């Protein structure tokens, strides 16, 4: 018997998404399809675990107050990140966007020391992602049009 219908339906939808992504990855070259296959395999495994969990654990969701201003600010930050990604480059845009997300989500309720710690570790994480993708996986990330114009 299903105890958590939301998790069950989510797991089924994610399995369907995994199948679509596997099909799309088949159209790529063998070298280019390695990363999509790996991510899709992890998604498929987690989806199956979610379905199994839906039979054991019931999750009760309490109605909480939704801060529409916070949601609106988060959406603005995400769209600004997408807009400025090509113009300012991955590193600068991601550092600014990630730290703005921390500020908006915390709402200064966590304390200045904790927020500063989150920002430092988040910035280190963004830099590690950049160097990992750029140097280890050889993924070309946006360098920024403004930076190229200044170098010319």
mmCIF file with all atom_site columns, N, CA and C in Angstrom, residues 23-72:
data_model
loop_
_atom_site.group_PDB
_atom_site.id
_atom_site.type_symbol
_atom_site.label_atom_id
_atom_site.label_alt_id
_atom_site.label_comp_id
_atom_site.label_asym_id
_atom_site.label_entity_id
_atom_site.label_seq_id
_atom_site.pdbx_PDB_ins_code
_atom_site.Cartn_x
_atom_site.Cartn_y
_atom_site.Cartn_z
_atom_site.occupancy
_atom_site.B_iso_or_equiv
_atom_site.pdbx_formal_charge
_atom_site.auth_seq_id
_atom_site.auth_comp_id
_atom_site.auth_asym_id
_atom_site.auth_atom_id
_atom_site.pdbx_PDB_model_num
ATOM 1   N N  . UNK A 1 23 ? 17.051 8.387  -24.055 1.00 0.00 ? 23 UNK A N  1
ATOM 2   C CA . UNK A 1 23 ? 16.795 8.390  -25.496 1.00 0.00 ? 23 UNK A CA 1
ATOM 3   C C  . UNK A 1 23 ? 17.512 9.564  -26.174 1.00 0.00 ? 23 UNK A C  1
ATOM 4   N N  . UNK A 1 24 ? 17.462 10.731 -25.561 1.00 0.00 ? 24 UNK A N  1
ATOM 5   C CA . UNK A 1 24 ? 18.133 11.909 -26.128 1.00 0.00 ? 24 UNK A CA 1
ATOM 6   C C  . UNK A 1 24 ? 19.659 11.742 -26.111 1.00 0.00 ? 24 UNK A C  1
ATOM 7   N N  . UNK A 1 25 ? 20.194 11.086 -25.069 1.00 0.00 ? 25 UNK A N  1
ATOM 8   C CA . UNK A 1 25 ? 21.645 10.893 -24.975 1.00 0.00 ? 25 UNK A CA 1
ATOM 9   C C  . UNK A 1 25 ? 22.140 9.906  -26.030 1.00 0.00 ? 25 UNK A C  1
ATOM 10  N N  . UNK A 1 26 ? 21.263 9.030  -26.502 1.00 0.00 ? 26 UNK A N  1
ATOM 11  C CA . UNK A 1 26 ? 21.648 8.087  -27.559 1.00 0.00 ? 26 UNK A CA 1
ATOM 12  C C  . UNK A 1 26 ? 22.025 8.798  -28.843 1.00 0.00 ? 26 UNK A C  1
ATOM 13  N N  . UNK A 1 27 ? 21.517 10.004 -29.043 1.00 0.00 ? 27 UNK A N  1
ATOM 14  C CA . UNK A 1 27 ? 21.787 10.743 -30.267 1.00 0.00 ? 27 UNK A CA 1
ATOM 15  C C  . UNK A 1 27 ? 23.137 11.458 -30.226 1.00 0.00 ? 27 UNK A C  1
ATOM 16  N N  . UNK A 1 28 ? 23.781 11.470 -29.077 1.00 0.00 ? 28 UNK A N  1
ATOM 17  C CA . UNK A 1 28 ? 25.086 12.119 -28.943 1.00 0.00 ? 28 UNK A CA 1
ATOM 18  C C  . UNK A 1 28 ? 26.203 11.149 -29.304 1.00 0.00 ? 28 UNK A C  1
ATOM 19  N N  . UNK A 1 29 ? 27.391 11.687 -29.498 1.00 0.00 ? 29 UNK A N  1
ATOM 20  C CA . UNK A 1 29 ? 28.552 10.826 -29.755 1.00 0.00 ? 29 UNK A CA 1
ATOM 21  C C  . UNK A 1 29 ? 28.891 10.068 -28.473 1.00 0.00 ? 29 UNK A C  1
ATOM 22  N N  . UNK A 1 30 ? 29.624 8.966  -28.587 1.00 0.00 ? 30 UNK A N  1
ATOM 23  C CA . UNK A 1 30 ? 29.956 8.191  -27.379 1.00 0.00 ? 30 UNK A CA 1
ATOM 24  C C  . UNK A 1 30 ? 30.685 9.015  -26.309 1.00 0.00 ? 30 UNK A C  1
ATOM 25  N N  . UNK A 1 31 ? 31.564 9.904  -26.728 1.00 0.00 ? 31 UNK A N  1
ATOM 26  C CA . UNK A 1 31 ? 32.290 10.720 -25.748 1.00 0.00 ? 31 UNK A CA 1
ATOM 27  C C  . UNK A 1 31 ? 31.376 11.756 -25.101 1.00 0.00 ? 31 UNK A C  1
ATOM 28  N N  . UNK A 1 32 ? 30.510 12.361 -25.906 1.00 0.00 ? 32 UNK A N  1
ATOM 29  C CA . UNK A 1 32 ? 29.625 13.406 -25.398 1.00 0.00 ? 32 UNK A CA 1
ATOM 30  C C  . UNK A 1 32 ? 28.495 12.837 -24.543 1.00 0.00 ? 32 UNK A C  1
ATOM 31  N N  . UNK A 1 33 ? 28.190 11.567 -24.679 1.00 0.00 ? 33 UNK A N  1
ATOM 32  C CA . UNK A 1 33 ? 27.068 10.987 -23.948 1.00 0.00 ? 33 UNK A CA 1
ATOM 33  C C  . UNK A 1 33 ? 27.445 10.446 -22.576 1.00 0.00 ? 33 UNK A C  1
ATOM 34  N N  . UNK A 1 34 ? 28.717 10.465 -22.208 1.00 0.00 ? 34 UNK A N  1
ATOM 35  C CA . UNK A 1 34 ? 29.149 9.905  -20.929 1.00 0.00 ? 34 UNK A CA 1
ATOM 36  C C  . UNK A 1 34 ? 28.510 10.646 -19.760 1.00 0.00 ? 34 UNK A C  1
ATOM 37  N N  . UNK A 1 35 ? 28.598 11.959 -19.744 1.00 0.00 ? 35 UNK A N  1
ATOM 38  C CA . UNK A 1 35 ? 28.058 12.737 -18.630 1.00 0.00 ? 35 UNK A CA 1
ATOM 39  C C  . UNK A 1 35 ? 26.532 12.642 -18.557 1.00 0.00 ? 35 UNK A C  1
ATOM 40  N N  . UNK A 1 36 ? 25.798 12.790 -19.680 1.00 0.00 ? 36 UNK A N  1
ATOM 41  C CA . UNK A 1 36 ? 24.339 12.619 -19.591 1.00 0.00 ? 36 UNK A CA 1
ATOM 42  C C  . UNK A 1 36 ? 23.918 11.232 -19.111 1.00 0.00 ? 36 UNK A C  1
ATOM 43  N N  . UNK A 1 37 ? 24.640 10.189 -19.548 1.00 0.00 ? 37 UNK A N  1
ATOM 44  C CA . UNK A 1 37 ? 24.318 8.840  -19.074 1.00 0.00 ? 37 UNK A CA 1
ATOM 45  C C  . UNK A 1 37 ? 24.554 8.713  -17.566 1.00 0.00 ? 37 UNK A C  1
ATOM 46  N N  . UNK A 1 38 ? 25.641 9.294  -17.082 1.00 0.00 ? 38 UNK A N  1
ATOM 47  C CA . UNK A 1 38 ? 25.947 9.197  -15.646 1.00 0.00 ? 38 UNK A CA 1
ATOM 48  C C  . UNK A 1 38 ? 24.894 9.916  -14.812 1.00 0.00 ? 38 UNK A C  1
ATOM 49  N N  . UNK A 1 39 ? 24.546 11.136 -15.191 1.00 0.00 ? 39 UNK A N  1
ATOM 50  C CA . UNK A 1 39 ? 23.553 11.907 -14.441 1.00 0.00 ? 39 UNK A CA 1
ATOM 51  C C  . UNK A 1 39 ? 22.182 11.245 -14.517 1.00 0.00 ? 39 UNK A C  1
ATOM 52  N N  . UNK A 1 40 ? 21.822 10.752 -15.689 1.00 0.00 ? 40 UNK A N  1
ATOM 53  C CA . UNK A 1 40 ? 20.521 10.104 -15.851 1.00 0.00 ? 40 UNK A CA 1
ATOM 54  C C  . UNK A 1 40 ? 20.456 8.804  -15.075 1.00 0.00 ? 40 UNK A C  1
ATOM 55  N N  . UNK A 1 41 ? 21.559 8.077  -14.991 1.00 0.00 ? 41 UNK A N  1
ATOM 56  C CA . UNK A 1 41 ? 21.585 6.849  -14.200 1.00 0.00 ? 41 UNK A CA 1
ATOM 57  C C  . UNK A 1 41 ? 21.377 7.142  -12.718 1.00 0.00 ? 41 UNK A C  1
ATOM 58  N N  . UNK A 1 42 ? 22.007 8.199  -12.236 1.00 0.00 ? 42 UNK A N  1
ATOM 59  C CA . UNK A 1 42 ? 21.816 8.591  -10.837 1.00 0.00 ? 42 UNK A CA 1
ATOM 60  C C  . UNK A 1 42 ? 20.364 9.007  -10.602 1.00 0.00 ? 42 UNK A C  1
ATOM 61  N N  . UNK A 1 43 ? 19.786 9.774  -11.539 1.00 0.00 ? 43 UNK A N  1
ATOM 62  C CA . UNK A 1 43 ? 18.389 10.184 -11.439 1.00 0.00 ? 43 UNK A CA 1
ATOM 63  C C  . UNK A 1 43 ? 17.463 8.980  -11.411 1.00 0.00 ? 43 UNK A C  1
ATOM 64  N N  . UNK A 1 44 ? 17.737 7.989  -12.241 1.00 0.00 ? 44 UNK A N  1
ATOM 65  C CA . UNK A 1 44 ? 16.921 6.782  -12.282 1.00 0.00 ? 44 UNK A CA 1
ATOM 66  C C  . UNK A 1 44 ? 17.005 6.015  -10.967 1.00 0.00 ? 44 UNK A C  1
ATOM 67  N N  . UNK A 1 45 ? 18.210 5.871  -10.433 1.00 0.00 ? 45 UNK A N  1
ATOM 68  C CA . UNK A 1 45 ? 18.390 5.171  -9.164  1.00 0.00 ? 45 UNK A CA 1
ATOM 69  C C  . UNK A 1 45 ? 17.657 5.885  -8.024  1.00 0.00 ? 45 UNK A C  1
ATOM 70  N N  . UNK A 1 46 ? 17.796 7.199  -7.960  1.00 0.00 ? 46 UNK A N  1
ATOM 71  C CA . UNK A 1 46 ? 17.120 7.957  -6.906  1.00 0.00 ? 46 UNK A CA 1
ATOM 72  C C  . UNK A 1 46 ? 15.602 7.919  -7.069  1.00 0.00 ? 46 UNK A C  1
ATOM 73  N N  . UNK A 1 47 ? 15.128 7.852  -8.298  1.00 0.00 ? 47 UNK A N  1
ATOM 74  C CA . UNK A 1 47 ? 13.686 7.756  -8.538  1.00 0.00 ? 47 UNK A CA 1
ATOM 75  C C  . UNK A 1 47 ? 13.134 6.431  -8.023  1.00 0.00 ? 47 UNK A C  1
ATOM 76  N N  . UNK A 1 48 ? 13.858 5.360  -8.276  1.00 0.00 ? 48 UNK A N  1
ATOM 77  C CA . UNK A 1 48 ? 13.439 4.041  -7.782  1.00 0.00 ? 48 UNK A CA 1
ATOM 78  C C  . UNK A 1 48 ? 13.446 4.028  -6.256  1.00 0.00 ? 48 UNK A C  1
ATOM 79  N N  . UNK A 1 49 ? 14.477 4.620  -5.646  1.00 0.00 ? 49 UNK A N  1
ATOM 80  C CA . UNK A 1 49 ? 14.516 4.704  -4.182  1.00 0.00 ? 49 UNK A CA 1
ATOM 81  C C  . UNK A 1 49 ? 13.354 5.525  -3.633  1.00 0.00 ? 49 UNK A C  1
ATOM 82  N N  . UNK A 1 50 ? 12.987 6.582  -4.335  1.00 0.00 ? 50 UNK A N  1
ATOM 83  C CA . UNK A 1 50 ? 11.847 7.406  -3.924  1.00 0.00 ? 50 UNK A CA 1
ATOM 84  C C  . UNK A 1 50 ? 10.551 6.611  -3.974  1.00 0.00 ? 50 UNK A C  1
ATOM 85  N N  . UNK A 1 51 ? 10.400 5.794  -4.992  1.00 0.00 ? 51 UNK A N  1
ATOM 86  C CA . UNK A 1 51 ? 9.188  4.962  -5.091  1.00 0.00 ? 51 UNK A CA 1
ATOM 87  C C  . UNK A 1 51 ? 9.154  3.945  -3.952  1.00 0.00 ? 51 UNK A C  1
ATOM 88  N N  . UNK A 1 52 ? 10.284 3.293  -3.671  1.00 0.00 ? 52 UNK A N  1
ATOM 89  C CA . UNK A 1 52 ? 10.320 2.341  -2.554  1.00 0.00 ? 52 UNK A CA 1
ATOM 90  C C  . UNK A 1 52 ? 10.019 3.028  -1.228  1.00 0.00 ? 52 UNK A C  1
ATOM 91  N N  . UNK A 1 53 ? 10.553 4.238  -1.073  1.00 0.00 ? 53 UNK A N  1
ATOM 92  C CA . UNK A 1 53 ? 10.317 4.982  0.162   1.00 0.00 ? 53 UNK A CA 1
ATOM 93  C C  . UNK A 1 53 ? 8.847  5.369  0.314   1.00 0.00 ? 53 UNK A C  1
ATOM 94  N N  . UNK A 1 54 ? 8.169  5.575  -0.794  1.00 0.00 ? 54 UNK A N  1
ATOM 95  C CA . UNK A 1 54 ? 6.762  5.967  -0.730  1.00 0.00 ? 54 UNK A CA 1
ATOM 96  C C  . UNK A 1 54 ? 5.882  4.853  -0.164  1.00 0.00 ? 54 UNK A C  1
ATOM 97  N N  . UNK A 1 55 ? 6.356  3.605  -0.182  1.00 0.00 ? 55 UNK A N  1
ATOM 98  C CA . UNK A 1 55 ? 5.607  2.506  0.401   1.00 0.00 ? 55 UNK A CA 1
ATOM 99  C C  . UNK A 1 55 ? 5.833  2.385  1.908   1.00 0.00 ? 55 UNK A C  1
ATOM 100 N N  . UNK A 1 56 ? 6.919  2.961  2.425   1.00 0.00 ? 56 UNK A N  1
ATOM 101 C CA . UNK A 1 56 ? 7.273  2.792  3.834   1.00 0.00 ? 56 UNK A CA 1
ATOM 102 C C  . UNK A 1 56 ? 6.975  4.005  4.702   1.00 0.00 ? 56 UNK A C  1
ATOM 103 N N  . UNK A 1 57 ? 7.240  5.206  4.184   1.00 0.00 ? 57 UNK A N  1
ATOM 104 C CA . UNK A 1 57 ? 7.197  6.411  5.009   1.00 0.00 ? 57 UNK A CA 1
ATOM 105 C C  . UNK A 1 57 ? 6.090  7.327  4.520   1.00 0.00 ? 57 UNK A C  1
ATOM 106 N N  . UNK A 1 58 ? 5.300  7.803  5.462   1.00 0.00 ? 58 UNK A N  1
ATOM 107 C CA . UNK A 1 58 ? 4.267  8.786  5.139   1.00 0.00 ? 58 UNK A CA 1
ATOM 108 C C  . UNK A 1 58 ? 4.764  10.157 5.570   1.00 0.00 ? 58 UNK A C  1
ATOM 109 N N  . UNK A 1 59 ? 4.743  11.083 4.648   1.00 0.00 ? 59 UNK A N  1
ATOM 110 C CA . UNK A 1 59 ? 5.207  12.435 4.938   1.00 0.00 ? 59 UNK A CA 1
ATOM 111 C C  . UNK A 1 59 ? 3.987  13.343 5.022   1.00 0.00 ? 59 UNK A C  1
ATOM 112 N N  . UNK A 1 60 ? 3.852  13.999 6.137   1.00 0.00 ? 60 UNK A N  1
ATOM 113 C CA . UNK A 1 60 ? 2.748  14.934 6.317   1.00 0.00 ? 60 UNK A CA 1
ATOM 114 C C  . UNK A 1 60 ? 3.274  16.344 6.106   1.00 0.00 ? 60 UNK A C  1
ATOM 115 N N  . UNK A 1 61 ? 2.625  17.063 5.232   1.00 0.00 ? 61 UNK A N  1
ATOM 116 C CA . UNK A 1 61 ? 3.027  18.427 4.932   1.00 0.00 ? 61 UNK A CA 1
ATOM 117 C C  . UNK A 1 61 ? 2.076  19.373 5.650   1.00 0.00 ? 61 UNK A C  1
ATOM 118 N N  . UNK A 1 62 ? 2.670  20.210 6.480   1.00 0.00 ? 62 UNK A N  1
ATOM 119 C CA . UNK A 1 62 ? 1.871  21.208 7.173   1.00 0.00 ? 62 UNK A CA 1
ATOM 120 C C  . UNK A 1 62 ? 1.855  22.471 6.335   1.00 0.00 ? 62 UNK A C  1
ATOM 121 N N  . UNK A 1 63 ? 0.737  23.138 6.358   1.00 0.00 ? 63 UNK A N  1
ATOM 122 C CA . UNK A 1 63 ? 0.630  24.367 5.586   1.00 0.00 ? 63 UNK A CA 1
ATOM 123 C C  . UNK A 1 63 ? 1.426  25.452 6.291   1.00 0.00 ? 63 UNK A C  1
ATOM 124 N N  . UNK A 1 64 ? 2.389  25.987 5.566   1.00 0.00 ? 64 UNK A N  1
ATOM 125 C CA . UNK A 1 64 ? 3.215  27.055 6.094   1.00 0.00 ? 64 UNK A CA 1
ATOM 126 C C  . UNK A 1 64 ? 2.936  28.334 5.326   1.00 0.00 ? 64 UNK A C  1
ATOM 127 N N  . UNK A 1 65 ? 3.276  29.441 5.936   1.00 0.00 ? 65 UNK A N  1
ATOM 128 C CA . UNK A 1 65 ? 3.125  30.712 5.254   1.00 0.00 ? 65 UNK A CA 1
ATOM 129 C C  . UNK A 1 65 ? 4.192  30.829 4.174   1.00 0.00 ? 65 UNK A C  1
ATOM 130 N N  . UNK A 1 66 ? 3.779  31.204 2.996   1.00 0.00 ? 66 UNK A N  1
ATOM 131 C CA . UNK A 1 66 ? 4.695  31.372 1.876   1.00 0.00 ? 66 UNK A CA 1
ATOM 132 C C  . UNK A 1 66 ? 4.992  32.856 1.729   1.00 0.00 ? 66 UNK A C  1
ATOM 133 N N  . UNK A 1 67 ? 6.255  33.187 1.763   1.00 0.00 ? 67 UNK A N  1
ATOM 134 C CA . UNK A 1 67 ? 6.673  34.575 1.617   1.00 0.00 ? 67 UNK A CA 1
ATOM 135 C C  . UNK A 1 67 ? 6.820  34.886 0.134   1.00 0.00 ? 67 UNK A C  1
ATOM 136 N N  . UNK A 1 68 ? 5.825  35.531 -0.436  1.00 0.00 ? 68 UNK A N  1
ATOM 137 C CA . UNK A 1 68 ? 5.828  35.792 -1.874  1.00 0.00 ? 68 UNK A CA 1
ATOM 138 C C  . UNK A 1 68 ? 6.927  36.763 -2.278  1.00 0.00 ? 68 UNK A C  1
ATOM 139 N N  . UNK A 1 69 ? 7.313  37.653 -1.388  1.00 0.00 ? 69 UNK A N  1
ATOM 140 C CA . UNK A 1 69 ? 8.399  38.586 -1.703  1.00 0.00 ? 69 UNK A CA 1
ATOM 141 C C  . UNK A 1 69 ? 9.709  37.811 -1.858  1.00 0.00 ? 69 UNK A C  1
ATOM 142 N N  . UNK A 1 70 ? 9.937  36.859 -0.963  1.00 0.00 ? 70 UNK A N  1
ATOM 143 C CA . UNK A 1 70 ? 11.153 36.044 -1.037  1.00 0.00 ? 70 UNK A CA 1
ATOM 144 C C  . UNK A 1 70 ? 11.175 35.223 -2.328  1.00 0.00 ? 70 UNK A C  1
ATOM 145 N N  . UNK A 1 71 ? 10.059 34.642 -2.687  1.00 0.00 ? 71 UNK A N  1
ATOM 146 C CA . UNK A 1 71 ? 9.986  33.853 -3.917  1.00 0.00 ? 71 UNK A CA 1
ATOM 147 C C  . UNK A 1 71 ? 10.231 34.751 -5.127  1.00 0.00 ? 71 UNK A C  1
ATOM 148 N N  . UNK A 1 72 ? 9.639  35.931 -5.135  1.00 0.00 ? 72 UNK A N  1
ATOM 149 C CA . UNK A 1 72 ? 9.834  36.875 -6.232  1.00 0.00 ? 72 UNK A CA 1
ATOM 150 C C  . UNK A 1 72 ? 11.311 37.275 -6.344  1.00 0.00 ? 72 UNK A C  1
#
